[in-house]
Coordinates of N, CA and C in Angstrom, one line a residue:
Chain A
X15 N 8.7 9.7 14.1 CA 7.8 8.7 13.3 C 7.0 9.8 12.5
X16 N 6.2 9.4 11.1 CA 5.6 10.1 10.3 C 4.3 10.2 10.9
X17 N 3.7 11.3 10.6 CA 2.2 11.5 10.6 C 1.5 12.0 9.9
X18 N 0.3 11.8 9.7 CA -0.9 12.7 8.5 C -1.8 12.9 9.2
X19 N -2.0 14.2 8.9 CA -3.0 14.6 9.7 C -4.3 15.4 8.5
X20 N -5.5 14.6 8.8 CA -6.4 15.9 8.0 C -7.9 16.6 8.8
X21 N -7.7 17.7 8.5 CA -8.6 18.3 9.8 C -9.9 18.8 9.5
X22 N -10.1 18.1 8.8 CA -11.5 18.1 8.3 C -12.3 16.8 8.0
X23 N -13.2 16.6 8.9 CA -13.9 15.2 9.2 C -14.8 15.4 7.9
X24 N -15.4 16.7 7.7 CA -16.7 16.2 6.7 C -16.3 17.5 5.6
X25 N -16.5 17.5 4.4 CA -16.9 18.8 3.6 C -18.1 18.2 3.0
X26 N -18.4 19.7 2.2 CA -19.7 19.2 1.6 C -19.6 20.5 0.3
X27 N -20.0 20.1 -1.1 CA -19.6 20.7 -2.6 C -20.9 20.8 -3.1
X28 N -21.3 21.8 -3.9 CA -22.2 21.7 -5.0 C -21.9 21.5 -6.0
X29 N -23.0 20.1 -6.5 CA -22.2 19.6 -7.9 C -21.6 20.6 -9.3
X30 N -20.8 20.1 -9.7 CA -20.2 21.5 -10.7 C -19.3 22.4 -9.9
X31 N -19.0 22.6 -8.7 CA -18.3 23.6 -8.5 C -17.3 22.8 -7.9
X32 N -16.3 23.6 -7.1 CA -14.7 23.0 -7.1 C -14.6 22.9 -5.1
X33 N -13.9 21.8 -5.1 CA -13.7 21.6 -3.1 C -12.6 21.4 -3.0
X34 N -11.8 21.8 -2.2 CA -10.0 21.2 -1.9 C -10.1 20.9 -0.3
X35 N -9.3 19.7 -0.3 CA -9.4 18.8 1.2 C -8.1 19.3 1.4
X36 N -7.7 19.4 2.6 CA -6.7 19.8 3.4 C -6.1 18.4 3.8
X37 N -4.6 18.2 4.1 CA -3.9 17.6 4.7 C -2.4 18.1 4.7
X38 N -2.4 18.1 6.1 CA -0.7 18.0 6.4 C -0.1 17.1 6.8
X39 N 0.9 17.0 7.1 CA 1.7 15.6 7.8 C 3.4 16.5 7.9
X40 N 4.2 15.3 9.0 CA 5.0 15.5 9.5 C 6.2 14.6 9.1
X41 N 7.4 14.6 8.8 CA 8.8 13.7 8.3 C 9.9 14.6 8.2
X42 N 10.9 13.8 8.8 CA 12.2 14.3 8.8 C 12.8 13.9 7.4
X43 N 12.5 13.5 6.7 CA 12.7 12.7 5.7 C 12.5 13.5 4.6
X44 N 13.4 13.9 3.3 CA 13.1 14.8 2.4 C 12.6 13.7 1.0
X45 N 12.2 12.8 0.7 CA 12.1 12.2 -0.2 C 10.9 11.1 -0.1
X46 N 10.1 11.0 -0.3 CA 8.6 10.8 -0.3 C 7.8 10.8 -0.9
X47 N 6.6 10.1 -0.8 CA 5.4 9.8 -1.9 C 4.3 10.5 -1.1
X48 N 3.6 11.2 -1.4 CA 1.9 11.5 -0.9 C 1.3 11.1 -2.1
X49 N -0.2 10.6 -1.4 CA -1.4 10.0 -2.4 C -2.4 10.8 -1.6
X50 N -3.4 11.0 -2.3 CA -4.9 10.8 -2.1 C -5.6 9.6 -2.3
X51 N -6.2 8.7 -1.7 CA -7.0 7.5 -2.2 C -8.6 7.7 -1.5
X52 N -9.5 7.5 -2.5 CA -10.9 7.5 -2.4 C -11.5 6.3 -2.2
X53 N -12.3 6.4 -0.8 CA -12.7 5.2 -0.4 C -14.5 5.1 -0.7
X54 N -15.2 4.9 -1.8 CA -16.8 4.9 -1.8 C -17.2 3.8 -0.8
X55 N -18.9 3.7 -0.9 CA -19.1 2.9 0.1 C -18.9 1.6 -0.2
X56 N -18.2 1.0 -1.2 CA -18.3 -0.3 -1.9 C -16.8 -0.7 -0.8
X57 N -16.4 0.1 -0.1 CA -15.1 0.2 0.5 C -13.8 0.1 0.1
X58 N -13.9 -0.3 -1.0 CA -12.7 -0.5 -2.1 C -11.8 0.7 -2.2
X59 N -10.6 0.9 -1.2 CA -9.7 2.2 -2.0 C -9.1 1.9 -2.9
X60 N -9.4 3.1 -3.6 CA -9.2 3.7 -5.2 C -7.4 4.7 -5.1
X61 N -6.7 4.5 -5.5 CA -6.2 5.7 -6.2 C -6.2 6.7 -6.5
X62 N -6.8 8.0 -6.4 CA -7.1 9.0 -6.9 C -5.7 9.9 -7.6
X63 N -4.6 10.2 -6.7 CA -3.5 10.8 -7.5 C -2.0 10.7 -6.2
X64 N -0.9 10.5 -6.9 CA -0.1 10.2 -6.3 C 1.2 11.8 -6.5
X65 N 2.1 12.1 -5.7 CA 3.2 13.3 -5.8 C 4.4 12.4 -5.0
X66 N 5.5 12.7 -5.9 CA 6.7 12.4 -5.8 C 7.3 13.7 -4.8
X67 N 7.8 13.5 -4.1 CA 8.0 15.2 -3.3 C 9.6 15.5 -3.6
X68 N 10.6 15.1 -4.1 CA 11.4 15.4 -5.5 C 11.2 16.3 -6.6
X69 N 9.6 16.2 -6.7 CA 9.3 16.9 -7.8 C 8.4 17.9 -7.1
X70 N 8.7 19.2 -7.8 CA 8.3 20.5 -7.6 C 6.6 20.8 -8.2
X71 N 6.7 19.8 -9.5 CA 5.6 20.4 -10.1 C 4.4 19.6 -9.7
X72 N 3.2 20.2 -9.2 CA 2.2 19.7 -8.8 C 1.2 18.3 -9.6
X73 N 1.2 17.8 -9.0 CA 0.4 16.1 -10.0 C -1.1 16.7 -10.4
X74 N -1.3 16.3 -11.3 CA -3.3 16.4 -11.8 C -3.1 15.1 -12.5
X75 N -4.5 14.8 -12.3 CA -5.5 13.6 -12.8 C -6.7 14.4 -13.3
X76 N -6.8 14.5 -14.6 CA -7.8 14.6 -15.1 C -8.9 16.4 -14.3
X77 N -9.6 15.6 -13.7 CA -10.5 16.9 -12.5 C -9.6 17.2 -10.9
X78 N -9.0 16.1 -10.7 CA -8.1 16.2 -9.8 C -6.8 17.0 -9.5
X79 N -6.3 17.4 -9.1 CA -5.0 18.0 -8.6 C -4.7 18.3 -7.5
X80 N -3.3 18.5 -6.8 CA -3.1 18.4 -5.4 C -2.3 20.3 -5.6
X81 N -2.1 20.4 -4.3 CA -1.2 21.6 -4.3 C -0.3 21.4 -3.0
X82 N 0.9 20.9 -3.4 CA 2.2 20.1 -2.9 C 2.7 21.5 -2.2
X83 N 2.9 21.5 -0.9 CA 3.8 22.5 -0.5 C 4.8 22.0 0.5
X84 N 5.9 21.7 0.0 CA 7.0 20.7 0.9 C 7.4 21.6 1.9
X85 N 8.1 22.6 2.2 CA 8.4 23.3 2.9 C 7.7 23.3 4.3
X86 N 5.9 23.7 4.1 CA 4.8 23.6 5.0 C 4.5 22.5 5.1
X87 N 4.9 21.5 4.9 CA 4.1 20.0 4.7 C 2.7 20.0 4.6
X88 N 2.2 20.6 3.4 CA 0.8 20.4 3.1 C 0.7 19.8 2.0
X89 N -0.6 19.6 1.9 CA -1.1 18.5 0.7 C -2.0 18.2 -0.1
X90 N -2.9 19.1 -0.3 CA -4.2 19.9 -0.8 C -4.6 19.2 -1.7
X91 N -6.0 18.6 -1.9 CA -6.3 18.0 -3.0 C -7.7 18.9 -3.7
X92 N -7.5 19.4 -4.7 CA -8.9 20.0 -5.3 C -9.6 19.1 -6.4
X93 N -10.9 19.2 -6.1 CA -11.9 18.8 -7.6 C -12.5 19.4 -8.1
X94 N -12.2 19.7 -9.1 CA -13.1 20.5 -10.2 C -14.1 19.9 -10.4
X95 N -15.2 20.7 -10.9 CA -16.2 20.3 -11.5 C -17.2 18.9 -10.8
X96 N -17.6 19.3 -9.6 CA -17.1 17.9 -8.8 C -18.6 17.1 -9.5
X97 N -18.7 16.2 -9.3 CA -19.8 15.0 -9.9 C -20.4 14.5 -8.6
X98 N -21.5 13.7 -8.8 CA -22.0 12.9 -7.9 C -21.0 11.7 -7.2
X99 N -21.1 11.3 -8.5 CA -19.8 10.0 -8.0 C -18.5 10.3 -6.9
X100 N -18.2 11.8 -7.1 CA -17.0 12.0 -6.0 C -17.4 11.8 -4.5
X101 N -18.6 12.0 -4.5 CA -19.4 11.5 -2.7 C -18.0 10.0 -3.0
X102 N -17.3 10.5 -1.2 CA -16.8 9.0 -1.0 C -16.2 9.9 0.6
X103 N -15.1 9.1 1.0 CA -14.4 9.3 1.8 C -12.7 9.4 1.3
X104 N -12.4 10.1 1.3 CA -10.6 10.8 1.0 C -9.7 10.4 1.8
X105 N -8.9 9.6 1.7 CA -7.3 9.6 2.8 C -6.6 10.0 2.0
X106 N -5.3 10.7 2.8 CA -4.4 11.6 2.8 C -3.0 10.4 3.2
X107 N -2.1 10.2 2.6 CA -1.7 8.8 2.8 C -0.1 9.1 2.4
X108 N 0.7 8.8 3.4 CA 2.3 9.0 3.2 C 3.1 7.5 2.8
X109 N 4.3 7.8 2.1 CA 5.4 6.3 2.1 C 6.7 7.2 1.9
X110 N 7.5 6.8 3.0 CA 8.9 6.9 2.5 C 9.5 6.3 1.4
X111 N 10.3 7.2 0.6 CA 10.6 6.1 -0.2 C 12.2 5.6 -0.5
X112 N 12.7 5.7 1.0 CA 14.1 5.0 1.6 C 13.6 3.6 1.3
X113 N 14.7 2.6 0.9 CA 14.7 1.4 1.0 C 14.2 1.0 2.3
X114 N 13.4 -0.1 1.9 CA 13.0 -0.4 3.3 C 11.2 0.1 4.1
X115 N 11.3 1.6 3.1 CA 10.1 2.4 3.9 C 9.1 1.8 3.3
X116 N 8.3 0.5 3.5 CA 7.0 0.1 2.5 C 5.8 0.6 3.5
X117 N 5.8 0.7 4.4 CA 4.6 1.1 5.3 C 4.1 2.5 5.0
X118 N 2.7 2.4 4.4 CA 2.5 3.5 3.5 C 1.7 4.1 4.9
X119 N 1.6 5.1 5.5 CA 0.3 5.9 6.7 C -0.4 6.4 6.4
X120 N -1.7 6.7 7.2 CA -2.9 7.1 6.4 C -3.9 8.2 7.3
X121 N -3.9 9.0 7.0 CA -5.0 10.2 7.8 C -6.2 9.5 8.0
X122 N -6.9 10.4 9.1 CA -8.2 9.7 9.5 C -9.8 10.0 8.5
X123 N -9.1 10.5 7.3 CA -9.7 10.4 6.2 C -10.7 12.1 6.2
X124 N -11.2 12.9 5.2 CA -12.7 13.4 5.2 C -13.6 12.7 4.4
X125 N -14.8 13.2 4.8 CA -16.1 12.5 4.3 C -16.6 13.7 3.3
X126 N -16.8 13.5 2.3 CA -17.0 14.6 1.2 C -18.6 14.0 0.7
X127 N -19.4 14.9 0.8 CA -20.6 14.9 0.5 C -20.6 16.2 -0.7
X128 N -21.5 15.3 -1.8 CA -22.0 16.2 -3.2 C -23.3 16.4 -3.0
X129 N -23.5 17.8 -3.1 CA -24.4 17.9 -3.2 C -25.8 18.1 -4.6
X130 N -26.8 17.5 -5.0 CA -27.4 17.9 -6.7 C -27.9 19.0 -6.6
Chain B
X3 N -6.0 -13.1 -9.9 CA -7.4 -12.7 -10.7 C -7.1 -11.0 -11.1
X4 N -8.3 -10.7 -11.5 CA -7.7 -9.0 -11.9 C -7.8 -8.1 -10.8
X5 N -8.5 -8.8 -9.5 CA -8.0 -7.6 -8.2 C -7.8 -8.1 -6.9
X6 N -7.7 -7.4 -6.1 CA -7.5 -8.1 -4.8 C -8.8 -8.7 -4.3
X7 N -8.8 -10.0 -4.2 CA -9.8 -10.1 -3.6 C -9.9 -10.9 -1.8
X8 N -11.0 -10.6 -1.0 CA -10.8 -10.7 0.4 C -12.2 -11.3 0.3
X9 N -12.1 -12.1 1.4 CA -13.5 -12.9 1.9 C -13.4 -13.2 3.7
X10 N -14.5 -13.6 4.4 CA -15.9 -13.1 3.8 C -15.7 -11.7 3.8
X11 N -17.3 -11.3 3.1 CA -17.2 -10.2 2.9 C -17.8 -9.0 4.4
X12 N -18.4 -9.7 4.9 CA -19.0 -9.5 6.3 C -18.8 -10.9 7.3
X13 N -18.2 -10.5 8.7 CA -18.4 -11.8 9.4 C -18.7 -10.9 10.6
X14 N -19.9 -12.0 11.1 CA -20.7 -11.7 12.4 C -20.0 -12.9 13.5
X15 N -19.4 -12.7 15.0 CA -18.7 -13.6 15.5 C -19.5 -13.2 16.9
X16 N -19.5 -14.4 17.8 CA -19.4 -14.0 19.2 C -18.2 -13.7 19.8
X17 N -18.0 -13.1 20.9 CA -17.1 -12.9 21.7 C -16.3 -13.9 22.1
X18 N -15.0 -13.9 22.0 CA -14.6 -15.2 22.7 C -14.0 -15.9 21.5
X19 N -15.3 -16.0 20.4 CA -14.4 -17.1 19.3 C -13.4 -16.7 17.8
X20 N -13.2 -17.6 17.3 CA -11.8 -17.1 16.4 C -12.3 -17.3 15.5
X21 N -11.9 -16.1 14.5 CA -12.5 -16.0 12.8 C -10.5 -15.5 12.4
X22 N -11.0 -16.4 11.1 CA -9.9 -16.2 9.8 C -10.7 -15.4 9.2
X23 N -9.4 -14.5 8.5 CA -10.1 -13.7 7.5 C -9.2 -14.3 6.2
X24 N -9.3 -13.8 4.9 CA -8.9 -14.6 4.1 C -8.1 -13.5 3.1
X25 N -7.1 -13.6 2.4 CA -6.8 -12.5 0.8 C -6.3 -13.1 0.2
X26 N -6.8 -12.6 -1.4 CA -6.2 -13.2 -2.3 C -5.6 -12.4 -3.0
X27 N -4.5 -12.0 -3.0 CA -3.6 -10.8 -4.1 C -3.6 -10.8 -5.0
X28 N -3.5 -9.5 -6.1 CA -3.4 -9.4 -7.6 C -2.1 -10.5 -8.2
X29 N -2.2 -11.5 -8.8 CA -1.2 -12.3 -9.6 C 0.0 -11.9 -9.7
X30 N 0.9 -12.2 -9.4 CA 2.4 -11.8 -9.1 C 2.8 -10.7 -8.6
X31 N 2.1 -10.2 -7.5 CA 2.2 -8.9 -6.6 C 3.2 -9.9 -5.1
X32 N 4.2 -9.4 -4.9 CA 5.2 -9.9 -3.8 C 4.7 -9.2 -2.8
X33 N 4.2 -8.4 -2.7 CA 3.9 -7.5 -1.3 C 2.8 -7.4 -1.2
X34 N 2.2 -7.9 0.1 CA 0.9 -7.3 0.7 C 1.1 -7.0 2.1
X35 N -0.2 -6.4 2.3 CA -0.3 -5.8 3.6 C -1.6 -5.9 4.1
X36 N -1.7 -6.1 5.5 CA -3.5 -5.9 6.1 C -3.4 -4.4 7.0
X37 N -4.3 -3.9 6.7 CA -4.9 -2.6 7.6 C -6.2 -3.1 8.1
X38 N -6.1 -2.3 9.4 CA -7.4 -2.0 10.3 C -7.8 -1.0 10.1
X39 N -9.3 -0.5 10.0 CA -10.0 0.3 9.4 C -11.2 0.5 10.6
X40 N -11.0 1.2 11.7 CA -12.2 1.0 13.0 C -13.2 2.3 12.3
X41 N -14.5 2.2 12.8 CA -15.5 3.1 12.3 C -15.1 4.5 12.6
X42 N -15.0 5.2 11.4 CA -14.9 6.7 11.0 C -13.3 7.0 11.2
X43 N -12.7 6.2 11.4 CA -10.8 6.3 11.1 C -10.2 6.2 10.3
X44 N -9.3 6.4 10.4 CA -8.1 6.0 9.2 C -7.4 4.6 9.1
X45 N -6.7 4.4 8.5 CA -6.2 2.6 8.3 C -5.0 2.5 9.3
X46 N -5.2 1.4 9.8 CA -4.4 1.2 10.6 C -3.3 0.2 10.4
X47 N -1.9 0.2 10.5 CA -0.9 -0.7 9.8 C -1.4 -1.7 10.6
X48 N -1.4 -3.2 10.0 CA -1.3 -4.4 10.7 C 0.3 -5.0 10.7
X49 N 0.2 -5.9 9.4 CA 1.4 -6.4 9.3 C 1.7 -6.3 7.5
X50 N 2.9 -6.6 7.3 CA 3.4 -6.7 5.5 C 4.3 -7.7 5.3
X51 N 3.8 -8.1 4.5 CA 4.6 -9.6 3.5 C 4.9 -9.5 2.2
X52 N 6.7 -9.3 2.1 CA 7.1 -9.1 0.9 C 8.0 -10.6 0.5
X53 N 7.6 -11.1 -0.3 CA 7.9 -12.6 -1.1 C 8.1 -13.4 0.0
X54 N 9.4 -14.3 0.2 CA 9.6 -15.6 1.1 C 10.2 -14.6 2.5
X55 N 10.4 -13.2 2.4 CA 11.0 -12.3 3.9 C 10.4 -12.8 5.0
X56 N 11.1 -12.6 6.1 CA 10.4 -12.6 7.2 C 9.3 -11.3 7.4
X57 N 7.9 -11.7 7.6 CA 7.0 -10.7 7.6 C 7.5 -9.7 8.4
X58 N 7.1 -8.2 8.4 CA 6.7 -7.1 9.8 C 5.5 -7.5 10.0
X59 N 5.5 -7.7 11.3 CA 4.6 -7.6 12.5 C 4.3 -6.5 13.3
X60 N 5.0 -5.5 13.2 CA 5.0 -3.9 13.8 C 3.9 -4.1 14.2
X61 N 2.7 -3.9 13.4 CA 1.6 -3.0 13.9 C 0.6 -4.2 14.4
X62 N 0.7 -5.8 14.5 CA -0.4 -6.3 14.9 C -0.8 -6.1 16.7
X63 N -1.7 -5.7 16.8 CA -2.2 -4.9 18.2 C -2.1 -5.5 19.6
X64 N -2.0 -7.0 19.4 CA -2.1 -8.1 20.4 C -1.1 -9.7 20.2
X65 N -1.3 -10.7 21.0 CA -1.0 -12.2 20.4 C -2.0 -12.6 20.0
X66 N -3.0 -12.0 20.2 CA -4.2 -12.5 19.8 C -4.3 -12.5 18.2
X67 N -3.6 -11.6 17.6 CA -3.7 -11.7 16.3 C -2.6 -12.2 15.2
X68 N -2.8 -13.0 14.2 CA -1.6 -13.6 13.6 C -2.1 -13.7 12.3
X69 N -0.9 -13.7 11.2 CA -1.1 -13.8 9.7 C -0.1 -14.7 9.2
X70 N -0.4 -15.3 8.4 CA 0.2 -16.1 7.5 C 0.4 -16.0 5.9
X71 N 1.1 -16.1 5.3 CA 1.1 -16.4 3.8 C 1.9 -17.1 3.2
X72 N 1.5 -18.0 2.6 CA 2.5 -18.7 1.8 C 3.1 -18.9 0.3
X73 N 4.0 -18.2 0.2 CA 5.0 -17.9 -1.3 C 4.3 -16.5 -1.2
X74 N 3.6 -16.3 -2.4 CA 3.5 -15.0 -3.2 C 2.1 -15.5 -3.1
X75 N 1.1 -16.2 -2.4 CA -0.2 -16.2 -2.8 C -1.3 -15.8 -1.4
X76 N -2.3 -16.5 -1.1 CA -3.2 -16.0 -0.4 C -2.9 -15.9 0.7
X77 N -3.3 -15.0 1.6 CA -3.1 -15.1 2.9 C -3.9 -14.6 4.3
X78 N -4.0 -15.4 5.2 CA -4.7 -15.5 6.2 C -4.5 -14.6 7.4
X79 N -5.4 -13.7 8.1 CA -5.3 -12.9 9.5 C -6.1 -14.0 10.0
X80 N -5.8 -13.9 11.6 CA -6.5 -14.7 12.6 C -6.4 -13.9 13.5
X81 N -8.0 -13.8 14.2 CA -7.8 -13.2 15.2 C -8.6 -14.4 16.3
X82 N -7.5 -14.5 17.3 CA -7.9 -15.9 18.3 C -8.8 -14.8 19.7
X83 N -9.9 -15.4 20.2 CA -10.8 -15.1 21.3 C -11.3 -13.7 21.1
X84 N -11.7 -13.4 20.0 CA -12.1 -11.9 19.5 C -12.6 -11.0 20.6
X85 N -12.7 -9.7 20.8 CA -12.9 -8.9 21.3 C -14.0 -7.9 20.7
X86 N -14.8 -7.5 21.6 CA -15.7 -5.9 20.7 C -14.7 -4.9 20.1
X87 N -13.7 -5.2 20.9 CA -12.9 -3.7 20.1 C -12.1 -4.3 18.8
X88 N -12.2 -5.5 18.4 CA -11.7 -5.9 17.2 C -12.6 -5.7 16.2
X89 N -13.8 -5.2 16.2 CA -14.9 -4.7 15.4 C -14.6 -3.8 14.3
X90 N -14.2 -3.9 13.0 CA -13.7 -3.0 12.5 C -13.4 -3.7 11.4
X91 N -13.2 -2.5 9.6 CA -13.0 -3.3 8.6 C -11.5 -3.7 8.5
X92 N -11.5 -5.0 7.8 CA -9.9 -5.4 7.5 C -9.6 -5.2 6.5
X93 N -8.8 -4.1 6.0 CA -8.6 -4.3 4.3 C -7.1 -5.2 3.8
X94 N -7.1 -5.4 2.8 CA -5.9 -6.2 2.4 C -5.6 -5.4 1.3
X95 N -4.2 -5.4 0.5 CA -3.8 -4.4 0.0 C -2.6 -5.4 -1.0
X96 N -2.2 -5.2 -1.8 CA -1.0 -5.8 -2.6 C -0.3 -4.6 -3.4
X97 N 0.9 -5.0 -3.7 CA 1.8 -4.3 -4.5 C 2.8 -5.2 -5.0
X98 N 3.1 -4.8 -6.6 CA 3.8 -5.5 -6.9 C 5.4 -5.8 -6.6
X99 N 5.6 -4.7 -5.7 CA 6.8 -5.2 -5.0 C 6.8 -4.2 -3.9
X100 N 7.7 -4.6 -3.2 CA 8.1 -3.7 -1.6 C 8.8 -2.0 -2.6
X101 N 9.3 -2.3 -3.6 CA 9.6 -0.5 -4.0 C 8.9 -0.2 -4.5
X102 N 7.5 -0.6 -5.2 CA 6.8 0.0 -5.7 C 5.6 0.7 -4.5
X103 N 5.5 1.9 -4.7 CA 4.7 2.8 -3.6 C 3.1 2.2 -4.0
X104 N 2.6 2.1 -5.1 CA 1.2 2.3 -5.2 C 0.4 0.8 -4.4
X105 N -0.6 1.0 -4.0 CA -1.4 -0.3 -3.2 C -2.6 -0.4 -4.2
X106 N -2.7 -1.4 -4.2 CA -4.1 -2.2 -4.7 C -5.3 -3.2 -3.6
X107 N -6.0 -2.4 -3.5 CA -6.8 -2.5 -2.1 C -8.0 -3.5 -2.8
X108 N -8.2 -4.5 -2.1 CA -9.4 -5.4 -1.8 C -10.7 -4.5 -1.1
X109 N -11.9 -5.4 -1.3 CA -13.0 -4.5 -0.6 C -13.4 -4.7 0.8
X110 N -12.2 -5.5 1.5 CA -12.3 -5.7 3.1 C -13.3 -6.6 3.8
X111 N -13.2 -7.3 5.0 CA -14.1 -8.0 5.5 C -14.8 -7.0 7.1
X112 N -15.9 -6.9 6.4 CA -16.5 -6.1 8.0 C -16.4 -6.9 8.9
X113 N -15.8 -7.1 10.3 CA -15.7 -8.0 11.0 C -16.6 -7.1 12.6
X114 N -18.0 -7.8 12.7 CA -18.5 -7.3 13.8 C -18.4 -8.4 15.2
X115 N -18.4 -8.0 16.0 CA -17.7 -9.2 17.2 C -19.3 -8.5 18.4
X116 N -20.1 -9.7 18.7 CA -21.4 -9.3 19.6 C -20.6 -9.7 20.9

């Protein structure tokens, strides 16, 4: 079975600085998707960034980028120029790309604090 | 609607009572998921609906939990004889179809069982 592990329960960053959130996963599959979701106090999960496992190039969305290391099964999220609005819970998630592999598996989350 | 809508936003109930949680997915989305999020923890898969196919109930924790969905519309998650360990945020997500890997979430229902 696939698992997703986030080893940092909390992280803190100064406004305008850069922070990296860690995620590792375990799977025997070769084709899958990885995600980072943000959950602000409103509780609504928002997709931050998505990576397809067959693509070697790391995904980037504005200030958010990932470091995808397929062999190491590592998928970290880098937030550059941190803003107060980035404070939230961040969840790393995995989903198989095989037909019928619909279940998205989430890690336990990392709470990010942004200091002014 | 423009987004996934869940109601109620908060629900407080007494141990032993039944509760019903509602999810209204994005119009046209055929896939619908329920997740449970206990305090300080990640999301735990409960159940999945895809169109008119039989739902995947493999994540339901006990027979006190059940869910229904009529076609591609509203879904209800029912918890019978609630227990204190049922206290959690129940999140609903929808997706255009089961092949689309992106999930669109509602704001959840915070269930508190006293």
